[in-house]
Coordinates of C-alpha atoms and ligand atoms in Angstrom, one line a residue:
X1 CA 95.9 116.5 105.2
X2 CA 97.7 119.3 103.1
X3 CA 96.3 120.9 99.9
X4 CA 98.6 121.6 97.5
X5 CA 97.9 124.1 94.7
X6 CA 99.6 123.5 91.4
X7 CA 100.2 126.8 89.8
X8 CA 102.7 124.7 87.3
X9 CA 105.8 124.1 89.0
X10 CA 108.1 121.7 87.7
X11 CA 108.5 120.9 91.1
X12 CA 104.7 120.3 92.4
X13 CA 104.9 116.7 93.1
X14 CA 108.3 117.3 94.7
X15 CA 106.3 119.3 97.5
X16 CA 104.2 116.6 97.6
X17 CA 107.3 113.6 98.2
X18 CA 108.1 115.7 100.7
X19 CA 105.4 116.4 102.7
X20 CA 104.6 112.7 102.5
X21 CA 107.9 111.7 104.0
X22 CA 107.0 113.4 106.7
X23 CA 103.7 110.8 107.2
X24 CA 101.0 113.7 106.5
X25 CA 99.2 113.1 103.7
X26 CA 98.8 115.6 100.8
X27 CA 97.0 116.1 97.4
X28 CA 98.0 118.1 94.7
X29 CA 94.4 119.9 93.1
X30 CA 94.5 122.3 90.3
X31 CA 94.0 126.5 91.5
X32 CA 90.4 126.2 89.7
X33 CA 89.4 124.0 92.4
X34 CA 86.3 126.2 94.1
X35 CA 86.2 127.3 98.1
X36 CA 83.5 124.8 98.8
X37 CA 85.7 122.1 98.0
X38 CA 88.8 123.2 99.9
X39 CA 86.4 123.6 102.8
X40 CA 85.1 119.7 102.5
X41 CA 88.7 118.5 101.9
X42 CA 89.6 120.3 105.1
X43 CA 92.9 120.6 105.1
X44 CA 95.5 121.4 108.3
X45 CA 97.2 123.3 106.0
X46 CA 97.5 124.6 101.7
X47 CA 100.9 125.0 99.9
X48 CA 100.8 126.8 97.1
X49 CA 103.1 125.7 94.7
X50 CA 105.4 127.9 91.9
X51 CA 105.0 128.6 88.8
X52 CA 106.1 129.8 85.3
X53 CA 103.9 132.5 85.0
X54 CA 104.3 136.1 85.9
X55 CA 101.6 137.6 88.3
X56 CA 100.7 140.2 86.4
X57 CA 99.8 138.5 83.0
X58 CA 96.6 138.6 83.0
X59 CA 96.0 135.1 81.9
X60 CA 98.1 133.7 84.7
X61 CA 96.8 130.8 87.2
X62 CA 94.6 132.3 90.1
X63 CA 92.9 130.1 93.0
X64 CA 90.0 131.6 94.8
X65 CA 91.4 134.2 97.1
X66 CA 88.7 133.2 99.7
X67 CA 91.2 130.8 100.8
X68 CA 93.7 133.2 103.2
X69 CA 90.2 134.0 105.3
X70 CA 89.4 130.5 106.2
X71 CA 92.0 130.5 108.8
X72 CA 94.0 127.6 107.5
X73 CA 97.7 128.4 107.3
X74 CA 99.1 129.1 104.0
X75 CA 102.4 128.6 102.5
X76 CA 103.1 129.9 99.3
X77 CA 105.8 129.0 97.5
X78 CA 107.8 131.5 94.7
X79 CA 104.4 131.9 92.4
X80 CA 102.3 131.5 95.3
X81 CA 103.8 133.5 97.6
X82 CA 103.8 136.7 94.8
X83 CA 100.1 135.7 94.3
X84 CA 99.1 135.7 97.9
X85 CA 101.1 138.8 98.1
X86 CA 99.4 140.5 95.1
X87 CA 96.0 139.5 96.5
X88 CA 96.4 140.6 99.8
X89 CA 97.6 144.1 99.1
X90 CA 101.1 144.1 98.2
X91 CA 103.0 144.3 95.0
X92 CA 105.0 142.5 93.2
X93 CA 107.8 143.6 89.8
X94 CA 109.6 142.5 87.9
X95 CA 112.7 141.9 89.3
X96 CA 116.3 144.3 88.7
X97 CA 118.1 141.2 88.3
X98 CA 116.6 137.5 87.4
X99 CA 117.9 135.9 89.8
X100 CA 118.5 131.2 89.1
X101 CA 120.6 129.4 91.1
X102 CA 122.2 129.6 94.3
X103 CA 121.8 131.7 97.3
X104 CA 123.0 132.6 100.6
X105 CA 119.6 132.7 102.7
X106 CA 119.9 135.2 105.9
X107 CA 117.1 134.5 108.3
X108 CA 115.6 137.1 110.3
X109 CA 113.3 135.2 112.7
X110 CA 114.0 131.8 113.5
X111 CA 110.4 131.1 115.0
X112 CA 108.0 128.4 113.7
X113 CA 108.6 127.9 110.1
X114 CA 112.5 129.0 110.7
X115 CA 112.8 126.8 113.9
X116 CA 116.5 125.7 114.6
X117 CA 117.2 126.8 110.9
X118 CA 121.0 128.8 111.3
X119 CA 121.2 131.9 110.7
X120 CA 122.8 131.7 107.0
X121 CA 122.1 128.6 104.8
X122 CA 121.6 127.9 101.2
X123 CA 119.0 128.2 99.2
X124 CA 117.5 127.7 95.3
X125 CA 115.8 130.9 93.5
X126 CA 114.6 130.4 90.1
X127 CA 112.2 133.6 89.8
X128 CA 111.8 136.7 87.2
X129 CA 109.6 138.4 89.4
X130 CA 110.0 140.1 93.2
X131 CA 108.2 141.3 95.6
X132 CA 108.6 144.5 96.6
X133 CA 106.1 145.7 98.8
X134 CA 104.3 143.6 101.6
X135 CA 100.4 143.7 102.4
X136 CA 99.9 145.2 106.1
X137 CA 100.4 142.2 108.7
X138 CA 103.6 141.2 107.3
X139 CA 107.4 141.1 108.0
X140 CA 110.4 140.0 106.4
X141 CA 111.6 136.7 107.9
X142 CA 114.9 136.0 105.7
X143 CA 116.8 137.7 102.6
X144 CA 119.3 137.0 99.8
X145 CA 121.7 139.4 98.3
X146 CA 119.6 140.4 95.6
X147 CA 115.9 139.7 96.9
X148 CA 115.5 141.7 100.4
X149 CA 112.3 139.7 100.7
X150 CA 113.1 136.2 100.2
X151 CA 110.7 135.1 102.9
X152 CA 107.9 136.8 104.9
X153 CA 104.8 136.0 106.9
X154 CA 101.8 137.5 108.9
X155 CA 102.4 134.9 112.0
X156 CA 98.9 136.2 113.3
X157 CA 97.3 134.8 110.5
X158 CA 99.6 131.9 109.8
X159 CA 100.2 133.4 106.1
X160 CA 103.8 132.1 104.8
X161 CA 105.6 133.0 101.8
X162 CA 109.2 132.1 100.3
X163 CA 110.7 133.4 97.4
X164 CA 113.0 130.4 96.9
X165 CA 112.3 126.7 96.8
X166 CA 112.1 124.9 99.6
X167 CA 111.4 121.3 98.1
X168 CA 114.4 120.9 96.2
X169 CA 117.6 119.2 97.5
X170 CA 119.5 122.2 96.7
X171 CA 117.7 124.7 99.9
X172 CA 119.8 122.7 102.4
X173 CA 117.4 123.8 105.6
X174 CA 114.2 123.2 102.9
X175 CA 112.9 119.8 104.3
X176 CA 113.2 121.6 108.0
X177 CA 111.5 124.5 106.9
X178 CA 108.9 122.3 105.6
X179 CA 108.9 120.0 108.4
X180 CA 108.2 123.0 110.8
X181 CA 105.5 124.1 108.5
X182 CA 103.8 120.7 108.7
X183 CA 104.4 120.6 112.9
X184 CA 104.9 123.5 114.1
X185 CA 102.4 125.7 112.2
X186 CA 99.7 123.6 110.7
X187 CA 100.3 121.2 113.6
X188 CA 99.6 117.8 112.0
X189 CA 100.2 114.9 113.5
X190 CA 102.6 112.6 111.1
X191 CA 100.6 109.3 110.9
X192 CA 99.9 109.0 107.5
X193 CA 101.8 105.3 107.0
X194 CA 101.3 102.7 104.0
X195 CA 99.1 101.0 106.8
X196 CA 96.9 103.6 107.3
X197 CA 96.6 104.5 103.8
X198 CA 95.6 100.8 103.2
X199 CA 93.2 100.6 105.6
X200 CA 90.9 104.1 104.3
X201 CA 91.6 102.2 100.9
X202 CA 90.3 99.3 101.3
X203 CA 87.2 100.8 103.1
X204 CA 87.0 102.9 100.2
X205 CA 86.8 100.1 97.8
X206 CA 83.7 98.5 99.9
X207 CA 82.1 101.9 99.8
X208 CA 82.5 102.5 96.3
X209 CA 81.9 98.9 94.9
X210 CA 79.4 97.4 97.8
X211 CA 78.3 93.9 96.0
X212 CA 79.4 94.3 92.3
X213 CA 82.0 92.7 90.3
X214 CA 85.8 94.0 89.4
X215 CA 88.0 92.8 86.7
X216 CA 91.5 94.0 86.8
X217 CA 94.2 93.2 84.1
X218 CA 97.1 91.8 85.6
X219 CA 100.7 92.8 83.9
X220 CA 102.9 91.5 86.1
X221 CA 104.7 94.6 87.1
X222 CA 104.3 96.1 90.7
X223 CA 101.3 98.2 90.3
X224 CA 98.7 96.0 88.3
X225 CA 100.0 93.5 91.1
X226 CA 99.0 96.3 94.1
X227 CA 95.8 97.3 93.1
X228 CA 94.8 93.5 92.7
X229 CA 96.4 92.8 96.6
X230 CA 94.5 96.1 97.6
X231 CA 90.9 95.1 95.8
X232 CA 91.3 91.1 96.9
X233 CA 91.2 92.3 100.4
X234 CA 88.7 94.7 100.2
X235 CA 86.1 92.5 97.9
X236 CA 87.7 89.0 97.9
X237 CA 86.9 86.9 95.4
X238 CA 84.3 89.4 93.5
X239 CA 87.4 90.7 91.7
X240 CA 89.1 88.6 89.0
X241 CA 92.4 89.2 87.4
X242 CA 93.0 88.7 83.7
X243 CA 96.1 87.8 82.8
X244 CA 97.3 87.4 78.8
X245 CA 100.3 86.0 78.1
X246 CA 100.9 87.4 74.6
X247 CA 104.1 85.4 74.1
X248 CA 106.1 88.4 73.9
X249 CA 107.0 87.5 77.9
X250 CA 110.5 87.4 79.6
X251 CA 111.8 83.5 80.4
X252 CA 109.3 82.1 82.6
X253 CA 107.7 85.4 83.9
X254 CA 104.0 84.1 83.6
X255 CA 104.8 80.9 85.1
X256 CA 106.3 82.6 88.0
X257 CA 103.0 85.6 88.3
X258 CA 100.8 82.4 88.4
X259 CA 102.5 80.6 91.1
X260 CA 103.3 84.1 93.2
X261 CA 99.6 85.4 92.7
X262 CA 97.4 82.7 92.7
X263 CA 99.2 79.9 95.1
X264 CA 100.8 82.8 97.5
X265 CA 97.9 85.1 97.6
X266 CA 94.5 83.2 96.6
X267 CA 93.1 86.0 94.0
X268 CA 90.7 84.9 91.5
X269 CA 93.1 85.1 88.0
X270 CA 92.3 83.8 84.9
X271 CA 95.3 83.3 82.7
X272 CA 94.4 83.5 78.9
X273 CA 97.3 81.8 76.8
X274 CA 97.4 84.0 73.8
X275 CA 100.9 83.3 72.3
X276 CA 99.8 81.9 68.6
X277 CA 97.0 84.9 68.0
X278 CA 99.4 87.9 68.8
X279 CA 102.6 85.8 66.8
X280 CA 100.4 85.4 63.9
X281 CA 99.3 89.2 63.8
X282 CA 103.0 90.3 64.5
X283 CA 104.1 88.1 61.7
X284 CA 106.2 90.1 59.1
X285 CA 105.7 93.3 60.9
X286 CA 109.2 95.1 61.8
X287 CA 107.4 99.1 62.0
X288 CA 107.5 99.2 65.9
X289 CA 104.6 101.8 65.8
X290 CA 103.0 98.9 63.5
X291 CA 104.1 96.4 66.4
X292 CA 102.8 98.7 69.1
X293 CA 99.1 98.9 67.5
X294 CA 98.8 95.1 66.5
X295 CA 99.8 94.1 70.0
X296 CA 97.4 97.1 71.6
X297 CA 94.5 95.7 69.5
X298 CA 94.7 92.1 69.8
X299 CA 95.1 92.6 73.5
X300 CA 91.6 94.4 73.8
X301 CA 90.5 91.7 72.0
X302 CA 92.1 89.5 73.9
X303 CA 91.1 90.6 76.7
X304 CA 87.6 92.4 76.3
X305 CA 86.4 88.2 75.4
X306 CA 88.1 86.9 78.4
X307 CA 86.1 89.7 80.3
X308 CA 83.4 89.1 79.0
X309 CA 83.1 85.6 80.4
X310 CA 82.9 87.5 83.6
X311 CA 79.2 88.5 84.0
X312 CA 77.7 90.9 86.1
X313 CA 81.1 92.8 86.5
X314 CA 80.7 96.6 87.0
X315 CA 84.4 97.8 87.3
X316 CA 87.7 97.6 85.6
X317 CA 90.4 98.3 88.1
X318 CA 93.5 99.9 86.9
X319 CA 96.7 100.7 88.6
X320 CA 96.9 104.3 87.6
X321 CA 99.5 106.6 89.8
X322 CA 99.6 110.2 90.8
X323 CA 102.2 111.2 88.4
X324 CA 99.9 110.4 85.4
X325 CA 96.9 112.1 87.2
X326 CA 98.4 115.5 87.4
X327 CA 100.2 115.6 84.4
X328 CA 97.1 114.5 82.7
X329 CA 95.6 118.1 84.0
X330 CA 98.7 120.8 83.8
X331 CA 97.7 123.7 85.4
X332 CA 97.6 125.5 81.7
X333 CA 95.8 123.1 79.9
X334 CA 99.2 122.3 78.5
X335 CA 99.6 118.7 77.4
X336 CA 96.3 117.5 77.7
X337 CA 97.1 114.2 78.2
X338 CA 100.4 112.9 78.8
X339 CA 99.3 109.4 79.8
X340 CA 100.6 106.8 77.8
X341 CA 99.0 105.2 75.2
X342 CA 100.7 101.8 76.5
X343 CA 97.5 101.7 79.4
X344 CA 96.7 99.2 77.3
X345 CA 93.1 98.7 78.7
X346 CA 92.6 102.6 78.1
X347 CA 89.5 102.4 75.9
X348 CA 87.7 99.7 77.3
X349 CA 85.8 100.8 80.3
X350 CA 83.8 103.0 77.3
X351 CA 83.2 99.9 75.2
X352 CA 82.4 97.5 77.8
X353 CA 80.3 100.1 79.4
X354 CA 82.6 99.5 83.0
X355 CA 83.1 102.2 85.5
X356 CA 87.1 102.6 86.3
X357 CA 88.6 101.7 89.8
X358 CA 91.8 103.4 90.7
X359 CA 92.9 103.2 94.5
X360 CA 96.6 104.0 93.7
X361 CA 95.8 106.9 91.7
X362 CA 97.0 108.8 94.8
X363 CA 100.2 107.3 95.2
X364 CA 103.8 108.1 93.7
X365 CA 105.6 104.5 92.6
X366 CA 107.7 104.4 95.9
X367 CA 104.6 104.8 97.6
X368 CA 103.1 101.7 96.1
X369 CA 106.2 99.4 96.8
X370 CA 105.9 100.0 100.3
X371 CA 102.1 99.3 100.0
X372 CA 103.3 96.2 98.1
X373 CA 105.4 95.1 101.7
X374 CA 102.8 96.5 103.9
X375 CA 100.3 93.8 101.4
X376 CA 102.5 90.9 102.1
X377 CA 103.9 91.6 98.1
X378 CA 107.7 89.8 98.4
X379 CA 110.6 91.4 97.4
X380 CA 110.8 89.7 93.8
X381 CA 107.3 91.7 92.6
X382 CA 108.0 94.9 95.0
X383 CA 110.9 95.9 93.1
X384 CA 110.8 94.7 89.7
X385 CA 111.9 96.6 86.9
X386 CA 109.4 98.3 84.8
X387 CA 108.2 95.6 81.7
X388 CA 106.6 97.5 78.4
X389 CA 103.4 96.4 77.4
X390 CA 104.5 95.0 74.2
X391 CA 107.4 93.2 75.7
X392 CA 109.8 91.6 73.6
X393 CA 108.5 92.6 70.1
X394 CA 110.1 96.0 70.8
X395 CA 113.3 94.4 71.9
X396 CA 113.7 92.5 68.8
X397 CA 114.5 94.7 65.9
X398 CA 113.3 93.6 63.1
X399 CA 110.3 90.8 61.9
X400 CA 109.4 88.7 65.5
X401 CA 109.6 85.0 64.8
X402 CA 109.3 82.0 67.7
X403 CA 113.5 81.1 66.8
X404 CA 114.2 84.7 67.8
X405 CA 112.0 85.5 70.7
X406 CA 114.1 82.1 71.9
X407 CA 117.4 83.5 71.7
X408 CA 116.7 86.9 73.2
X409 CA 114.8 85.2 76.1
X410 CA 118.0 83.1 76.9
X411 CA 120.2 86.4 76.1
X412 CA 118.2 88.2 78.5
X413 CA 117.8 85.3 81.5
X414 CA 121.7 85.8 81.7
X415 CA 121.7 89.4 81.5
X416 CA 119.0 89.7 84.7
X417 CA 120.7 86.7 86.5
X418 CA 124.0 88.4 86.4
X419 CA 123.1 91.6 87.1
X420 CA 120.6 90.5 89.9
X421 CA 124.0 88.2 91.6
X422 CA 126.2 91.5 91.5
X423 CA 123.7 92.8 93.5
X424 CA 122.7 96.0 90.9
X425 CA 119.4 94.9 89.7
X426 CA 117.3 97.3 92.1
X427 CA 120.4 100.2 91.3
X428 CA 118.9 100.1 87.6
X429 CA 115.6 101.8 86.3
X430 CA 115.9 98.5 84.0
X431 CA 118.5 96.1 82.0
X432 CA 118.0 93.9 79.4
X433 CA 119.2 92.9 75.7
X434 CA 118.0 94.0 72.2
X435 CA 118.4 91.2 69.6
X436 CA 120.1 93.2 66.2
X437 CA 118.4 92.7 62.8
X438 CA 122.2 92.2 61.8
X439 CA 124.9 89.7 61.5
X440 CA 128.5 89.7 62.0
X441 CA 131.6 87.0 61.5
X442 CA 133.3 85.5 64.0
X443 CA 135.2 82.7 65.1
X444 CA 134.4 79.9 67.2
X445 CA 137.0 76.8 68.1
X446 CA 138.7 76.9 64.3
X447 CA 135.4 77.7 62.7
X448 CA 134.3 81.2 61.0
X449 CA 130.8 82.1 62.4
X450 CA 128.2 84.3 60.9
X451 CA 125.8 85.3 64.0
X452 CA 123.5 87.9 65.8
X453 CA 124.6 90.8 67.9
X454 CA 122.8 91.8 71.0
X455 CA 123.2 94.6 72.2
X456 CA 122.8 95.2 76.2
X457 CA 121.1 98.2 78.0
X458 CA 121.1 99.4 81.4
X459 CA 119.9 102.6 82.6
X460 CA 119.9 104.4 85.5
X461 CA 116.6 107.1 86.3
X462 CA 114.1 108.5 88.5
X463 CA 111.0 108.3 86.1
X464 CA 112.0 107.1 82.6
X465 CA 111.4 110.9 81.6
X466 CA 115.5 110.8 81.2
X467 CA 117.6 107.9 81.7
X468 CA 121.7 107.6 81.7
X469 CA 123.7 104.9 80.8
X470 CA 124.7 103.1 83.7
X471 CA 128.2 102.7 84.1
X472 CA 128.2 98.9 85.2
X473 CA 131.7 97.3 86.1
X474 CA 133.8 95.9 83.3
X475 CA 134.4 93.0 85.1
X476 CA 130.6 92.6 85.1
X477 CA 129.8 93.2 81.4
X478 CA 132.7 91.0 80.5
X479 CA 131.3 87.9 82.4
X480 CA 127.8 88.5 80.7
X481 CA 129.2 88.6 77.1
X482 CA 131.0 85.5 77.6
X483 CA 128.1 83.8 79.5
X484 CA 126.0 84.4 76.2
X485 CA 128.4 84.2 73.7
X486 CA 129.2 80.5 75.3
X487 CA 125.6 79.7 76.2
X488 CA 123.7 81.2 73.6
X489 CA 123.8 79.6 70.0
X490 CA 123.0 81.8 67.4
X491 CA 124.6 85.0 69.0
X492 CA 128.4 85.5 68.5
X493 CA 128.7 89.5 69.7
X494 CA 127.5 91.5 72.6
X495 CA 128.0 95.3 72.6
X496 CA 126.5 97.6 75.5
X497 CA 124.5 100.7 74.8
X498 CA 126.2 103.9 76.3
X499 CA 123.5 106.3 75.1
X500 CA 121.6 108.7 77.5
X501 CA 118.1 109.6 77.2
X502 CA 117.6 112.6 75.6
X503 CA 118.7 112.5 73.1
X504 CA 118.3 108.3 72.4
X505 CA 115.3 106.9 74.5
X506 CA 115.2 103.8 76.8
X507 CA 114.1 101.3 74.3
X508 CA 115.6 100.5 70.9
X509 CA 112.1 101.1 69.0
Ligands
XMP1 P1 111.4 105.1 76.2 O1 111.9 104.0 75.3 O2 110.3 106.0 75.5 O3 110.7 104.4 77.4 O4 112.5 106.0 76.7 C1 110.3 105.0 78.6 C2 109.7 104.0 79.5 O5 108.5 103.5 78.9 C3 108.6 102.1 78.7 N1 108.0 101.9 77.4 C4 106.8 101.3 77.2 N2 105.9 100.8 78.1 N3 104.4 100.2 76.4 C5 104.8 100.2 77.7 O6 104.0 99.7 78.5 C6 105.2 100.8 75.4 O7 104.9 100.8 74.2 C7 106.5 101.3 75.9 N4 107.5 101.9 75.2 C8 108.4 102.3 76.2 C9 110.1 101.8 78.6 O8 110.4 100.4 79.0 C10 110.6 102.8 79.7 O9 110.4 102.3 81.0

């Protein structure tokens, strides 16, 4: 495995995609993690990641230099190549020029980490700072017109260091160079698969639960649905699923989880029909932060009873990933906390006194659909769009009542079918309808209507941290409106949302 340490890059779980595409397996720890720990991890190799800071503030990040004398190699990546630099002697300024963007990288060496690069290439600088002096045991391997030491190393001691960034799509030889880090330096072997991972997983899970109960709440999307594939066949029928329906579901979705979960797969779920107590609680509401709290609450509720039913249980599984993890623990102490209040069940492994099981909390989302194949998951659950918690209540603007969450279910059934048949369903981040608090006139055969609007959204993104419009065929869009304007009674105008996130957000509330 690789050790990665996060000095704050934007980038840090990039490193990480990409040294895991190469089947070696890597975690990302913060600098404070202490010697003794690196040493128990042992790792073939440690990346140390970029920054924002500047060396030489004195509150800048700082890992335990004790880490270039175990006689692991070390790459260290813009910030961590000017802090191994600065620890081992050398020293670093403050660059003549910033220097962002592109540049031409002229290689020098083209021995292990520059194996088979070419001899001029492109690479990404985004640094304030330079070095200008090495530590004894070093040579330039590469430089750009403005930073004569863009990359260096002591090859006797396997000590790396590049001034630009490697894991970004913009270096053009960076996956090579970090490929040849990997191979031909650290010597790793690359057969870290979704196989193997599943395997040390699931004897993982024995380890850590032995004979005890699990409880998992079951969503629906792909990584509630992992985690309970993963436990079920590490424990079997000790863990149970919960699944609420809060009526605030998508046309048929829990009718199609129980027959896919249970039937398909044999896990232990329970499914709690809680349509009238969350409709009730919801009634008159249109505040969506109101919305968001009612349906939070009554789903604790909900399901803390359901759970309760369950005795002798010691664990509540969750299906926490790696992107929540670290940004949950920035490198500065920054935003303490990023993960969403939407993890629904976040408060009660406190209450109910449970301890929390997490086997994907390692994995990135791409990560956990392949598990999801490797699992037997099919296709339909693999790659479904992401669902919020609260469903439809935040999809209908306005008070929620049963003759409304009708119509946007059938609005939203045509939207998905359509867009699944011209074959861009897995192309979208998501798609669905938003049912207006509005009216508007219109004419049907020789009579004047007076009807609902929908309004239709589909967004490409990468992690719903921005999100554009996507820029579906007209063709496409027309077919939809004229499916629900013609199927749909009640709704007599469709208009499609061509806002980006930032500035609008995914959702309407
Ligand atoms: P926004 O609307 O903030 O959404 O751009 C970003 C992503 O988060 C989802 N989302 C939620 N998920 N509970 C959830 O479980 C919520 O309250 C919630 N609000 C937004 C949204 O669907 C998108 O994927």
């Amino acid at each position: 495995m690789i050790l990665i340490i996060d000095f704050g890059s934007q980038f840090n779980q990039l490193i990480a995609r990409r040294v895991r595409e190469n089947k070696v397996y890597c975690r990302i720890e913060p600098p404070g993690i202490e010697l003794e720990q690196i040493k128990a991890l042992k790792p073939e190799g440690i990346i140390l990641s970029g920054g924002p800071a500047s060396i030489y503030n004195p509150d800048s990040p700082k890992a335990d230099p004790g880490l270039f004398e175990l006689g692991i190699p070390v790459l260290g990546i813009c910030y961590g190549m000017q802090f191994m630099v600065a620890q081992l002697g050398g020293k670093v300024a403050q660059a003549r020029k910033r220097e962002y963007g592109f540049a031409e990288l002229r290689t020098r060496s083209r021995t292990t980490l520059f194996k088979s690069l070419p001899a001029k290439s492109q690479c990404w600088m985004s640094h304030g700072d330079s070095i200008v002096e090495l530590p004894d045991g070093f040579k330039v391997l590469g430089f750009t017109e403005n930073t004569p030491i863009a990359a260096a190393a002591d090859t006797r001691k396997r000590l790396f260091g590049l001034q630009f960034h490697p894991e970004v799509e913009h270096t053009t030889c960076g996956k090579k160079i970090i490929s040849n880090f990997l191979f031909q330096v650290c010597k790793c072997k690359p057969s870290w698969t979704m196989k193997s991972f599943a395997a040390e997983a699931v004897d993982g899970i024995r380890q850590e639960v032995g004979n005890k109960k699990v409880i998992l709440g079951l969503s629906g999307g792909v990584d509630s649905s992992v985690t309970a594939l993963l436990i079920h066949r590490a424990i079997g029928r000790k863990l149970t699923c919960i699944f609420v329906d809060n009526g605030l579901l998508r046309k048929d979705e829990a009718l199609q989880l129980k027959q896919r979960l249970k039937q398909h797969l044999q896990i232990n779920i329970r499914f709690v029909s809680a349509r009238r107590k969350f409709l009730s609680a919801l009634k008159g509401v249109s505040d969506p932060e109101k919305k968001r709290k009612i349906i939070g609450r009554v789903f604790m509720e909900v399901f803390e009873a359901e759970a309760k039913k369950i005795k002798g249980a010691e664990f509540l599984a969750q299906g926490t990933l790696y992107p929540d993890v670290i940004e949950s623990r920035s490198a500065f102490g920054g935003p303490s906390s990023v993960i969403k209040s939407h993890h629904n069940v976040g408060g009660l492994p406190k209450r109910m006194k449970l301890k929390l099981l997490e086997p994907l909390k390692f994995l990135f989302k791409d990560e956990v659909r392949k598990l999801g194949r490797t699992l037997g998951l099919d296709d339909d659950l693999v790659w479904r769009q992401p669902f919020p918690g609260p469903g439809l209540a935040i999809r209908i603007i306005g008070r929620i009542t049963p003759p409304r969450l009708s119509i946007l279910r059938q609005v939203d059934a045509i939207l998905l079918d359509e867009i699944r048949a011209a074959g861009y369903y897995r192309r979208l981040w998501q798609s669905f309808a938003v049912l207006l608090p509005i009216k508007s006139v219109g004419i049907m055969g020789d009579s004047r209507t007076y009807e609902n609007i929908v309004a239709l959204r589909a967004v490409t993104s990468k992690d719903a941290m921005t999100a554009d419009w996507a820029r579906l065929p007209h063709k496409l869009l027309a077919r939809i409106s004229n499916r629900i304007i013609n199927e749909v009674r009640g709704v007599n105008r469709v208009v499609y949302d061509i806002s980006s996130k930032p500035p609008s957000t995914i959702e309407w509330e």
